[in-house]
Coordinates of C-alpha atoms and ligand atoms in Angstrom, one line a residue:
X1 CA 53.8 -85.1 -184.0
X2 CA 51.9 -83.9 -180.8
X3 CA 52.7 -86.6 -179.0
X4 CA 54.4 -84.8 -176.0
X5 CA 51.9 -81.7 -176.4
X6 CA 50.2 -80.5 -173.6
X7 CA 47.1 -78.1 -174.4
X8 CA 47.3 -75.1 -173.2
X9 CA 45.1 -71.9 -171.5
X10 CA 46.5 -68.9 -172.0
X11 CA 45.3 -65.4 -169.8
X12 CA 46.2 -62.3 -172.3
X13 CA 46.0 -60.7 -175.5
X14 CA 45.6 -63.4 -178.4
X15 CA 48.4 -61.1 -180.2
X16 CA 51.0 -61.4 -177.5
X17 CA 50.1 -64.7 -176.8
X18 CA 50.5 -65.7 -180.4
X19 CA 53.5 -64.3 -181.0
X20 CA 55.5 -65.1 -177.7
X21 CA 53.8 -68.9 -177.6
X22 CA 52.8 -70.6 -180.6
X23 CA 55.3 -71.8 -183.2
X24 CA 54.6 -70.8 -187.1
X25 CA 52.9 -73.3 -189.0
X26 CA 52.3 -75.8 -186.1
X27 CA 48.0 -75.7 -185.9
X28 CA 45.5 -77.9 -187.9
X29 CA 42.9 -75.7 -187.1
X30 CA 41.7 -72.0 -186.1
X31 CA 38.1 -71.6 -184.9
X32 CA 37.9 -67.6 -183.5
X33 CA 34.5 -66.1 -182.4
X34 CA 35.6 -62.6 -181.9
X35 CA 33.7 -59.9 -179.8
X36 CA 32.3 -57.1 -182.0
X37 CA 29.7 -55.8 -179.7
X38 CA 32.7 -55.9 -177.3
X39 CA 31.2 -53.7 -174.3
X40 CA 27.8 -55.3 -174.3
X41 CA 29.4 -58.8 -173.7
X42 CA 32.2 -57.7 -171.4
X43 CA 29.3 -55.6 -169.2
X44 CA 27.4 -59.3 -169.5
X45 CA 30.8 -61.4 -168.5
X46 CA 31.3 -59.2 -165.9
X47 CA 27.8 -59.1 -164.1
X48 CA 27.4 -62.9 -164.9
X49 CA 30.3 -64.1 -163.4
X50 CA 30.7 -61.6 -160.3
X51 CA 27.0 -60.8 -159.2
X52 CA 28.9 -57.1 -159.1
X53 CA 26.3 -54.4 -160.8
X54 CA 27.0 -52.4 -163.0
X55 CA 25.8 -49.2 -164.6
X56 CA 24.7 -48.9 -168.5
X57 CA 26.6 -45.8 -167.8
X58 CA 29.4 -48.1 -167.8
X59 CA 29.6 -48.8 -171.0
X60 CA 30.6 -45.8 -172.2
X61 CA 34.2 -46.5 -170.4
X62 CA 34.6 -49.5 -172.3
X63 CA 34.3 -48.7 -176.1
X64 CA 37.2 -51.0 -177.7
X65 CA 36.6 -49.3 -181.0
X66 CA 37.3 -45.8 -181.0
X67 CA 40.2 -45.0 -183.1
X68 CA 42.7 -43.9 -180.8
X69 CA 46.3 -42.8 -181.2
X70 CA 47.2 -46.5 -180.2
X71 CA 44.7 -48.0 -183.1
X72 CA 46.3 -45.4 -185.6
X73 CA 49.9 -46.9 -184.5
X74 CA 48.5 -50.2 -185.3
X75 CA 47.2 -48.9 -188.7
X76 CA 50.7 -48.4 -189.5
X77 CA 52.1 -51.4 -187.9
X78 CA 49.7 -53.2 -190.1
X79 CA 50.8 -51.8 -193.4
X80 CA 54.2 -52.4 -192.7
X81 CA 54.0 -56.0 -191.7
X82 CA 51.8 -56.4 -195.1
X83 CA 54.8 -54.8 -197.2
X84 CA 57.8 -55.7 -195.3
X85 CA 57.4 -59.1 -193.6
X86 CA 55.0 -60.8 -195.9
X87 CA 55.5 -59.1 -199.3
X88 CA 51.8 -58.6 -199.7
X89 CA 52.1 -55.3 -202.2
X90 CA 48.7 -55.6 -203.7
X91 CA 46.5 -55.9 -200.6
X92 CA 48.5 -53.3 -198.7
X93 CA 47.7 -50.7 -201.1
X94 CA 44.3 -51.7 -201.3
X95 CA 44.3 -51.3 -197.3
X96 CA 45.9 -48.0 -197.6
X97 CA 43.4 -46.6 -199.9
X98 CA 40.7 -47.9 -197.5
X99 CA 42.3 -46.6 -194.5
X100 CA 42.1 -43.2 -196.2
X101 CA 38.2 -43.3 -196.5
X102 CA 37.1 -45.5 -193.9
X103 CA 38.8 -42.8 -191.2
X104 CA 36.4 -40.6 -192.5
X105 CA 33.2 -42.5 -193.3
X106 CA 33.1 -45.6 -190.3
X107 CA 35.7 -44.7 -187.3
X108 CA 34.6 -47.7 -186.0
X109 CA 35.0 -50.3 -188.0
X110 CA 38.4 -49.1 -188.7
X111 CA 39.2 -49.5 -185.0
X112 CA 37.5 -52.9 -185.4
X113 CA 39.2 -54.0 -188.7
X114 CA 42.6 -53.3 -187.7
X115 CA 41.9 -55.2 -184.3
X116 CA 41.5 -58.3 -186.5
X117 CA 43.5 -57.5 -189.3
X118 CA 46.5 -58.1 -187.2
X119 CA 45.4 -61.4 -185.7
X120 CA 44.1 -62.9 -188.4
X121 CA 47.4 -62.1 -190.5
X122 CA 49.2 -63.9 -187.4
X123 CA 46.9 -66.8 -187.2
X124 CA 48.0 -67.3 -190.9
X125 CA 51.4 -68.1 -189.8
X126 CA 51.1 -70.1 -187.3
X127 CA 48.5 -72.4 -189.2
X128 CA 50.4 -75.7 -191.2
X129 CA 50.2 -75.8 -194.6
X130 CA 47.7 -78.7 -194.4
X131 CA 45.6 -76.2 -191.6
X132 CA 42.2 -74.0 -192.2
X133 CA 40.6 -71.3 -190.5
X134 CA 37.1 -70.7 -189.8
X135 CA 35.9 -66.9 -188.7
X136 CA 32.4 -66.7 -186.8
X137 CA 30.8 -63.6 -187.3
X138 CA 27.5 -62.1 -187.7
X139 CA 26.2 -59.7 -190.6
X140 CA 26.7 -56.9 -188.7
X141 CA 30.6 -56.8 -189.8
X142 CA 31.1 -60.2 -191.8
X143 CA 31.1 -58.3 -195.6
X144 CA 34.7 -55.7 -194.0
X145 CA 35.9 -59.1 -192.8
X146 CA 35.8 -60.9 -195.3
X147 CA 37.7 -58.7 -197.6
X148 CA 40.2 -58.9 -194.8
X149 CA 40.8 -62.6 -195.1
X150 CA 40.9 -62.3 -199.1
X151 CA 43.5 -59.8 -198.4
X152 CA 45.8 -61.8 -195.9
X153 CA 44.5 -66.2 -197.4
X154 CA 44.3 -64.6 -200.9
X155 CA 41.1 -65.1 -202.2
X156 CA 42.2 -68.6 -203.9
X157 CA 41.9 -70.0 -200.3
X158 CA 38.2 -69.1 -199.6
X159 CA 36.1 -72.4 -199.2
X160 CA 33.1 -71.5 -197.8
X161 CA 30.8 -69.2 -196.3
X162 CA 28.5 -71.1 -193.9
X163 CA 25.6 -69.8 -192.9
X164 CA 24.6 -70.8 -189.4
X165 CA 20.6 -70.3 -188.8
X166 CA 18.9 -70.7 -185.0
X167 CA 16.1 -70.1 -183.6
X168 CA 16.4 -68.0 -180.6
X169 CA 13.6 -65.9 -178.9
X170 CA 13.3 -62.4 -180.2
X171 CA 11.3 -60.8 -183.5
X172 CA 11.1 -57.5 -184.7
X173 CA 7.9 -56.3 -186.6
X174 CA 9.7 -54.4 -189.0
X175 CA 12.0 -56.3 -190.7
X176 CA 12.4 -60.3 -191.9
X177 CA 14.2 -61.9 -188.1
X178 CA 17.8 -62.1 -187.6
X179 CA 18.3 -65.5 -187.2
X180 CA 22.0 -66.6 -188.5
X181 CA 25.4 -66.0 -188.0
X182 CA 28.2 -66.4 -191.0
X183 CA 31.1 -68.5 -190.9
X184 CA 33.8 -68.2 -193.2
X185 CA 36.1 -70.9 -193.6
X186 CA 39.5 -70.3 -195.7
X187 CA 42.4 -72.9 -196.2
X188 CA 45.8 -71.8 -195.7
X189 CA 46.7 -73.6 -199.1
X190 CA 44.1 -74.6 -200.8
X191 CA 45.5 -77.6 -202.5
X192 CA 47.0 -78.9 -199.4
X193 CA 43.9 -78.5 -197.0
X194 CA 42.5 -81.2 -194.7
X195 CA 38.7 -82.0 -195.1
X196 CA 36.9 -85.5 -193.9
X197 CA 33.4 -84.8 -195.0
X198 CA 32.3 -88.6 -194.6
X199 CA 33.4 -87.7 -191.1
X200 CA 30.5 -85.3 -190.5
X201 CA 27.7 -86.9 -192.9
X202 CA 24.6 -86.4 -191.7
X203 CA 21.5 -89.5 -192.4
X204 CA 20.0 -89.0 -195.4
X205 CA 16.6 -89.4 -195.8
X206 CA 14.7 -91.3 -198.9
X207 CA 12.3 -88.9 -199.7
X208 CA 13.2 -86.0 -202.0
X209 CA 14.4 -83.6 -199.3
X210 CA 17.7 -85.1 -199.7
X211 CA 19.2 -84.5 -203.0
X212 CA 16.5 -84.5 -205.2
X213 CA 16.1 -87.0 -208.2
X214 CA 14.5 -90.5 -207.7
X215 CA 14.5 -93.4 -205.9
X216 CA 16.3 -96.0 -207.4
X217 CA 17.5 -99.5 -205.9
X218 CA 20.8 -101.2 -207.3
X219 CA 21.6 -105.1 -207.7
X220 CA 22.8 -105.5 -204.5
X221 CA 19.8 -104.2 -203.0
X222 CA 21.4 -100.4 -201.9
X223 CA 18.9 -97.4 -202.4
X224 CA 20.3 -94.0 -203.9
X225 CA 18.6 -91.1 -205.7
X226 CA 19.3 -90.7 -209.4
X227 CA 19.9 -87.0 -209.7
X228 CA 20.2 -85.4 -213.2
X229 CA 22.2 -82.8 -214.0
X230 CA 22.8 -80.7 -217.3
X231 CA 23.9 -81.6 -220.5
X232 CA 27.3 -81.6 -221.2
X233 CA 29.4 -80.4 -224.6
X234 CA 28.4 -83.6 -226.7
X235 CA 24.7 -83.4 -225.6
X236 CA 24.9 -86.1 -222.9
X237 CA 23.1 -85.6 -219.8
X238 CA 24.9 -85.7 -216.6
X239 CA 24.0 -87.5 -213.5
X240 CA 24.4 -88.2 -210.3
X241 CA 23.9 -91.3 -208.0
X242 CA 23.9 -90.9 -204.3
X243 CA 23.7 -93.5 -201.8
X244 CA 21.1 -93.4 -198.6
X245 CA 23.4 -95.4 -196.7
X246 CA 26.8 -92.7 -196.8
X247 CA 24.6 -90.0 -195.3
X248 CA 25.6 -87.1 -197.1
X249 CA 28.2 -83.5 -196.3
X250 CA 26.4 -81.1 -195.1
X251 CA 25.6 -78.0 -197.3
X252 CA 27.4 -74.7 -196.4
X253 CA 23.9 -73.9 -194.9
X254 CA 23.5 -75.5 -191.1
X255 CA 19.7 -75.8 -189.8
X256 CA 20.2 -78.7 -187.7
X257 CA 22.3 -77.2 -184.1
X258 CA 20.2 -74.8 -182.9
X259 CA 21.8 -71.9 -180.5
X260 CA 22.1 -72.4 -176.9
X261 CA 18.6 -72.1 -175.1
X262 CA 18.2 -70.5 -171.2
X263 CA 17.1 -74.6 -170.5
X264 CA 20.1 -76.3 -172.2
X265 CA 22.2 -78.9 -169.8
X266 CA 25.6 -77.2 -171.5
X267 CA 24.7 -73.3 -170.9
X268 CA 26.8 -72.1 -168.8
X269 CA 25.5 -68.3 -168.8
X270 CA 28.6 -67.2 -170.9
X271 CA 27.3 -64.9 -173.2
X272 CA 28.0 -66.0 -176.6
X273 CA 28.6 -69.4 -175.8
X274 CA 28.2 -71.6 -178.9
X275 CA 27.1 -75.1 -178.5
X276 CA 29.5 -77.7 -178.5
X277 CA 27.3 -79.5 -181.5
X278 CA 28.4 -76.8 -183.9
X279 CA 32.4 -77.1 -183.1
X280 CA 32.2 -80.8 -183.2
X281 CA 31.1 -80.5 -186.8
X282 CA 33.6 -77.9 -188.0
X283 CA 36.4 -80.4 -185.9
X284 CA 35.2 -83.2 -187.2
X285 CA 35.3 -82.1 -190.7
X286 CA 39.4 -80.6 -190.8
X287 CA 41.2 -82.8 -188.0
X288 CA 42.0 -86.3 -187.1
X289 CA 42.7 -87.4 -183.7
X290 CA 45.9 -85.6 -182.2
X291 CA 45.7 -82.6 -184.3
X292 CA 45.8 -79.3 -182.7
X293 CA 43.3 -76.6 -182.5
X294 CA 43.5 -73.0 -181.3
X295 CA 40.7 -70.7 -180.0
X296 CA 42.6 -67.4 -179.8
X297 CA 39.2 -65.7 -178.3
X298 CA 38.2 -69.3 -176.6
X299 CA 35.2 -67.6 -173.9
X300 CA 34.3 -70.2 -171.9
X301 CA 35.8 -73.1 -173.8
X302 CA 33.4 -74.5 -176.2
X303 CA 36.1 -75.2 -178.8
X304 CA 38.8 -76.4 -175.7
X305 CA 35.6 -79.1 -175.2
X306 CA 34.8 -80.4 -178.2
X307 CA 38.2 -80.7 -179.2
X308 CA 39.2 -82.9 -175.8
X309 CA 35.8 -84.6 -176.5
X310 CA 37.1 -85.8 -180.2
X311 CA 40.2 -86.6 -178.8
X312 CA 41.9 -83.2 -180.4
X313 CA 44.7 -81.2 -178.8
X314 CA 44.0 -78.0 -177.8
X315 CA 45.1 -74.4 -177.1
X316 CA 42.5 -71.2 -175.9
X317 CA 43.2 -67.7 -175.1
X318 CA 41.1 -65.2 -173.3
X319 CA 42.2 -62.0 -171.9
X320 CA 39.1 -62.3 -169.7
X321 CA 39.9 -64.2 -166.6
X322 CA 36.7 -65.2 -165.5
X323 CA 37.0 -67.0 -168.6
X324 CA 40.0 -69.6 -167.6
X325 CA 38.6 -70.0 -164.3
X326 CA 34.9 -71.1 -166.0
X327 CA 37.1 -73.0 -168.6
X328 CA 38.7 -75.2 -165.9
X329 CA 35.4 -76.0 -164.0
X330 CA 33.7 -76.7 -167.4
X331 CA 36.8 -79.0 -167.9
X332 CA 36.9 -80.9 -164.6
X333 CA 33.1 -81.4 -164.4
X334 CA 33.5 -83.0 -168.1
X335 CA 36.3 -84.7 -168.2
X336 CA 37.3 -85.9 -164.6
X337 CA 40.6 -86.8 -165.8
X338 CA 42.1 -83.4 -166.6
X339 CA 44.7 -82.4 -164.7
X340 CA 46.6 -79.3 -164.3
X341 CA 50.1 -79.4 -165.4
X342 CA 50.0 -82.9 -166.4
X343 CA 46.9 -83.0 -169.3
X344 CA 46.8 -79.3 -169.8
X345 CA 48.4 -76.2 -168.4
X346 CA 47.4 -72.5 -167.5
X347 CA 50.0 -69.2 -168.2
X348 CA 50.2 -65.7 -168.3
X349 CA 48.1 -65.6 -164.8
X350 CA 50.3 -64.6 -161.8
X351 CA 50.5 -66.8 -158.9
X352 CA 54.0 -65.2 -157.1
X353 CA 55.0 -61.5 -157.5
X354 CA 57.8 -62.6 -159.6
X355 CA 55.4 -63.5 -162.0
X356 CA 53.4 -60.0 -161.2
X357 CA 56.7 -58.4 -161.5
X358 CA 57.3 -60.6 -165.1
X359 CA 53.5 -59.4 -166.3
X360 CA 54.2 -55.8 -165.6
X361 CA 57.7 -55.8 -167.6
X362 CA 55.4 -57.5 -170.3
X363 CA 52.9 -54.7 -170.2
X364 CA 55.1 -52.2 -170.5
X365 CA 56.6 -53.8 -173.8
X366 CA 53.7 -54.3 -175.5
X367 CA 52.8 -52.5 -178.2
X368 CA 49.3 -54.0 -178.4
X369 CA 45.8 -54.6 -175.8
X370 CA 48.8 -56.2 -174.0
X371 CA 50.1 -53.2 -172.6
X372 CA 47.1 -52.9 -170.2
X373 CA 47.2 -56.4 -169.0
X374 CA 48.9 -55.2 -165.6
X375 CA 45.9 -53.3 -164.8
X376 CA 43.3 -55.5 -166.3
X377 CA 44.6 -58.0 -164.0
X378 CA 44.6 -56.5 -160.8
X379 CA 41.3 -54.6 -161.4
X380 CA 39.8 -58.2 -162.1
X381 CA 41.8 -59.7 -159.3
X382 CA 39.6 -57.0 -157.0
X383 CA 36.5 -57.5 -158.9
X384 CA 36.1 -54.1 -160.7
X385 CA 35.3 -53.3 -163.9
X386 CA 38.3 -52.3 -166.3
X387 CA 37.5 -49.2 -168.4
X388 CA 39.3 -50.3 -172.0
X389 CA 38.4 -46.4 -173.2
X390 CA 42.0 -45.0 -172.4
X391 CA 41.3 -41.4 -173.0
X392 CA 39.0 -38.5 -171.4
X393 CA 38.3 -40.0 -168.5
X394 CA 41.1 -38.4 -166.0
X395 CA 43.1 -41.5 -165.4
X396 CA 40.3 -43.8 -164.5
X397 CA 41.2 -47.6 -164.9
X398 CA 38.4 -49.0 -163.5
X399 CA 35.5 -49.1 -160.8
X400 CA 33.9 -50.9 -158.5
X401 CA 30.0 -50.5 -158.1
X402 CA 27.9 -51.0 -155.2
X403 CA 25.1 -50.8 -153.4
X404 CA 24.8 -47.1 -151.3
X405 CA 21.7 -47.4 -150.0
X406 CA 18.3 -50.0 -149.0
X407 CA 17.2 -48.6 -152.5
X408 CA 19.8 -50.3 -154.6
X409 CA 21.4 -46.6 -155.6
X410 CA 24.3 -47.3 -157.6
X411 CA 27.6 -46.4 -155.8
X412 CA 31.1 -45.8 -157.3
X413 CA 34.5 -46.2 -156.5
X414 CA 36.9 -45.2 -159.2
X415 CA 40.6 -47.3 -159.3
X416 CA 43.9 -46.0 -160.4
X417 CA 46.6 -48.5 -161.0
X418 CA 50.3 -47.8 -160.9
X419 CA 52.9 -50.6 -161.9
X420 CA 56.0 -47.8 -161.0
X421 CA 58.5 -49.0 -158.8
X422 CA 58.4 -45.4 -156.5
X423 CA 55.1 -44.0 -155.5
X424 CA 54.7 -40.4 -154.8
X425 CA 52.0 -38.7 -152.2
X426 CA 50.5 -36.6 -155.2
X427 CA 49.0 -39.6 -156.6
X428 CA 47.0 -40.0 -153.5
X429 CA 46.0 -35.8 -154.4
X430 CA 45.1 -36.7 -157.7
X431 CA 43.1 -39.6 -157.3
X432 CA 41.0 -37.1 -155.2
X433 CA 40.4 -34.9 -157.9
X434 CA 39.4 -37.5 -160.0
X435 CA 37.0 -39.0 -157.3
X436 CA 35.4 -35.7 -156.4
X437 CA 35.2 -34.3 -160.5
X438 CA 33.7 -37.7 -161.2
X439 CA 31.4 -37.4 -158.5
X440 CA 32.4 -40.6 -157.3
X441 CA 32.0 -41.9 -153.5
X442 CA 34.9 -43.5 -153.0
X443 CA 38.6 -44.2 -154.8
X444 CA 41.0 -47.1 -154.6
X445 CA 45.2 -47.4 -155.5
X446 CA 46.6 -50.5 -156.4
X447 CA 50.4 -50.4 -156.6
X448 CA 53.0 -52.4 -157.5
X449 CA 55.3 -50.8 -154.5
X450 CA 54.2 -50.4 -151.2
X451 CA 52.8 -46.7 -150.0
X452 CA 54.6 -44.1 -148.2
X453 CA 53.6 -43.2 -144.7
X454 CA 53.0 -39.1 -146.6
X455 CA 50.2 -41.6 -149.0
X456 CA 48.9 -43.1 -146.2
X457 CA 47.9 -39.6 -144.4
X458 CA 46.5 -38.4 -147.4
X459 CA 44.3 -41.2 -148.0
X460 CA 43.9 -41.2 -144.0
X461 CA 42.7 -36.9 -144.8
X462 CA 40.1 -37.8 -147.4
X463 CA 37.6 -39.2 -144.9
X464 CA 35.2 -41.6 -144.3
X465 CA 32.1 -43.1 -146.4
X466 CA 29.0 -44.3 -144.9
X467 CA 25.6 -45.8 -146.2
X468 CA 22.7 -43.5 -146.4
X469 CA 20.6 -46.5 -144.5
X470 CA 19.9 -49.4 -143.3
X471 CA 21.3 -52.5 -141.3
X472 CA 25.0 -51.1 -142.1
X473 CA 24.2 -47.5 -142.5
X474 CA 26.9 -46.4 -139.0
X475 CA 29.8 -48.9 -140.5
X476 CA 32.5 -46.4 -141.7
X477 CA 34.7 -47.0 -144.6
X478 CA 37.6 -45.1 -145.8
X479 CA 37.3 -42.9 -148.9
X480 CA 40.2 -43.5 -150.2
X481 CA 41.8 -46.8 -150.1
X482 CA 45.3 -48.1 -151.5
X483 CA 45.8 -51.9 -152.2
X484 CA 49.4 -53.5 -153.6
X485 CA 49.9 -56.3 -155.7
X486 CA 51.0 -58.7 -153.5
X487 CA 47.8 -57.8 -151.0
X488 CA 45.7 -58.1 -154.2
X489 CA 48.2 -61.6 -154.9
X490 CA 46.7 -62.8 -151.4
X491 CA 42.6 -62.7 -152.1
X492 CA 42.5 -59.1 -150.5
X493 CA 39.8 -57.1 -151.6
X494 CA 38.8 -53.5 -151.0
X495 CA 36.0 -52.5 -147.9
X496 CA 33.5 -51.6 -149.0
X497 CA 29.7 -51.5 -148.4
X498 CA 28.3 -53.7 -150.9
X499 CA 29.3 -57.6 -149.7
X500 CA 27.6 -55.8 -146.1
X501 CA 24.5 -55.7 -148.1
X502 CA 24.9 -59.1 -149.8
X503 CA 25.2 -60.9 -146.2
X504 CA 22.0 -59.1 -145.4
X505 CA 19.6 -60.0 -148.1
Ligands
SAM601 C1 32.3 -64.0 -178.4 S1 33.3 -64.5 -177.1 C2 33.7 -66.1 -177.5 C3 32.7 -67.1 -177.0 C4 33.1 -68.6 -177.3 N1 33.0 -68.9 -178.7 C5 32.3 -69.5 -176.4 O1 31.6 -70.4 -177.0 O2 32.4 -69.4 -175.2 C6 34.7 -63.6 -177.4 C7 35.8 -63.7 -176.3 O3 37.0 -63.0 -176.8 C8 37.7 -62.5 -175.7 N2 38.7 -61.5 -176.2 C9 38.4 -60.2 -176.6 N3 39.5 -59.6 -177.0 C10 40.5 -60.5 -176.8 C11 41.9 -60.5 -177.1 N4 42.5 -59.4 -177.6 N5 42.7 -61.6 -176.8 C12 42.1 -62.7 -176.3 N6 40.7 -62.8 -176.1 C13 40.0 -61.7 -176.3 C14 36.6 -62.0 -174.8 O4 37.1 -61.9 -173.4 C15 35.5 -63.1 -175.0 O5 35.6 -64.1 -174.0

């Protein structure tokens, strides 16, 4: 069927993404390793793939799980789709009951839970009858989850719980070392599902290891183990042969791919990233050549690989877009035959401002993570650091840190960004007050529209800002600063002193 398919990297909120650009029931198979420590890793992605420091401070402006008034929409939006659009009574009730205590008892993982609620109940539709998922996690959240995907698969459609052990650096003294991750793998139907287990057998080996039992030759010469089993109704004992020479399917227990390791050839300092090892075997084991699988949180592509590697078709979505560019390097260094728009093809990123203009309408629309992806985009575009936390923090979308002095003293500028078509000068008078309440040394503007002459003389009023030392420490640079899209569409970046103090050291 997927002949003409072309796989597909997608920049933007999995949900929007989902919805707007994948077809119902079209996907083999649905490998997600979604973010729950979400600020840690973004604080990571970010200082990885920009050399840009940042604060620990930081992270308190990116918590993606309070439960704000946008989550509590979603709450609702959830328990409507449940009732109305998929005429799942029986689990909506149970999720309105837990709603009720969970606001009170765990904030958190309410935020969290509806997050992926809503995904996952997409990812069902768009998954072919014949499809499976499988959800990486780690014990921290996996027990909530998995009541989740009872709720939206039914429980009928759970098929395993795998438990994925490695052995990275790292042991506490106080309690046993937290060595796996779980992965729970659900069919969409589970009489319809795919599985080629022969396709991932692993050697078997003669000794008792194996299976069990004893060695036993047949006539033709093959060794197997005799395993017994228990007696059955009429008093007969069961039993099992099992052949050396098939290998055998791995048990829903995997000690054999261990994590990625600081030396590994395939790290590519995503943090995270799985090893390709582990998504070849969950691949292997549901698809056949030419089937299609979607990452909807893809990172740096491990699934996107393995999948091209096997000869699978592929689709990954990131609202990180450090993440695409990382994907296509990983892609062209792999597979020197990829090429954009003929084997695969990148969207949602803007490359003309009709397309900025197209992302902002899109913003606005969403009702979802989507709504921010204007200003996610531009604040990345300029390297800063996008604050997710939308509330209490006076209208701060993002920063930039830097370098202030010889000693490495953290600098900050904040960022406003304002998709409206007219700008007024009081948004230059605000963003002061915000700089100078946040004690921050410097602020930047990025419109959509181009500034007024009045915004330009009071940004022009705010001043200068100058390093306390050093080889740069006479270069001026204005305190306030105002960008627009297209500028930011063009590579330009804000002035300011920390790529003086890069070219220095
Ligand atoms: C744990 S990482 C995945 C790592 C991946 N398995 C790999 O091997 O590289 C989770 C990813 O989800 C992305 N993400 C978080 N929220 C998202 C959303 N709403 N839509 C799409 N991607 C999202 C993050 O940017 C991050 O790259």
């Amino acid at each position: 069927m997927s002949e003409n398919f072309i796989n597909q990297i997608y920049y933007g909120d999995n949900l929007d993404v989902m919805n707007d650009k994948i077809a119902d029931n079209s996907i083999d198979l649905i490998y997600l390793d979604p973010p729950f420590n979400s600020n840690r890793n973004y604080n990571r992605i970010y200082s990885t793939n920009t050399g840009m420091p940042v604060p620990e401070e930081a992270i308190a402006f990116c918590d993606a799980w309070e439960l704000t008034e946008d989550k509590i929409e979603q709450i609702k939006l959830f328990t409507e789709e449940l009732k109305v659009q998929d005429n799942n009574e029986n689990f909506a009730n149970f999720w309105e009951a837990w709603v009720k205590n969970l606001q009170f008892q765990n904030e958190k993982i309410l935020s969290y839970l509806v997050f992926m609620a809503r995904r996952l109940r997409i990812m069902k539709h768009k998954l072919k009858d014949t499809g499976s998922l499988f959800l990486h996690c780690d014990p921290t959240a996996s027990h909530y989850v998995k009541i989740i995907l009872d709720g939206i698969f039914g429980e009928n459609n759970f098929i395993n719980e795998i438990i994925w052990c490695y052995n990275t650096a790292g042991r506490g003294k106080k309690r046993f070392a937290k060595k796996h991750d779980t992965i729970f793998f659900y069919s969409k139907d589970n009489r319809k599902y795919s599985f080629y287990g022969k396709a991932v057998a692993i050697p078997m080996k003669a000794g008792r290891e194996s299976f069990g039992g004893r060695l036993e030759t047949d006539e033709k010469g093959r060794k197997y183990r005799l395993v017994y089993g228990t007696k059955n109704s009429e008093g007969k004992t069961k039993y099992y042969k099992y052949y050396l020479d098939e290998g055998k399917i791995p048990e829903d227990w995997w000690v054999d791919i261990n994590a990625i390791q600081s030396q590994d050839k395939e790290r590519l300092g995503y943090p995270t990233q799985k090893p390709v090892a582990l998504l070849e075997r969950i691949i292997k084991a549901t698809t056949k050549e030419g089937d299609i699988v979607l990452d909807p949180f893809c990172g740096c592509g491990t699934t996107l690989d393995a999948s091209q590697n096997l000869k699978r078709k592929w689709i990954g979505i990131d609202i990180c877009m450090l993440s695409t560019t990382l994907i296509e390097e990983r892609l062209k260094n792999n597979y020197k035959i990829l090429v954009k728009g003929k084997d695969y093809i990148i969207d949602g990123i803007p490359i003309t401002m009709e397309q900025v203009k197209a992302l902002i309408e899109k913003s606005d629309k969403s009702k979802n993570e989507g709504r921010y992806q204007f200003q996610y985009w531009a604040i990345e575009k300029v390297q800063g650091f996008a604050s997710t936390k939308k509330s209490g923090d006076g209208g701060i979308d993002g920063s930039i840190y830097f370098y202030k002095d010889e000693n490495k003293t953290l600098g900050r500028m904040i960022l406003s960004v304002k998709s409206n078509k007219k700008l007024q000068a009081s948004f230059i008078r605000d963003l002061i007050g915000t700089m100078e309440n946040n004690n921050a040394d410097m602020a930047g503007l990025i419109s959509y529209a181009p500034p007024s002459q009045d915004m330009l003389n009071e940004a022009k009023k705010s001043g200068t800002f100058k390093m306390k030392d050093g080889l740069f420490a006479n270069v001026e640079y204005p305190r306030v600063q105002i960008l627009t899209a297209e500028e930011i569409l063009n590579g330009k970046k804000f002035n300011l002193p920390y790529s003086r103090l890069i070219k220095k050291t």
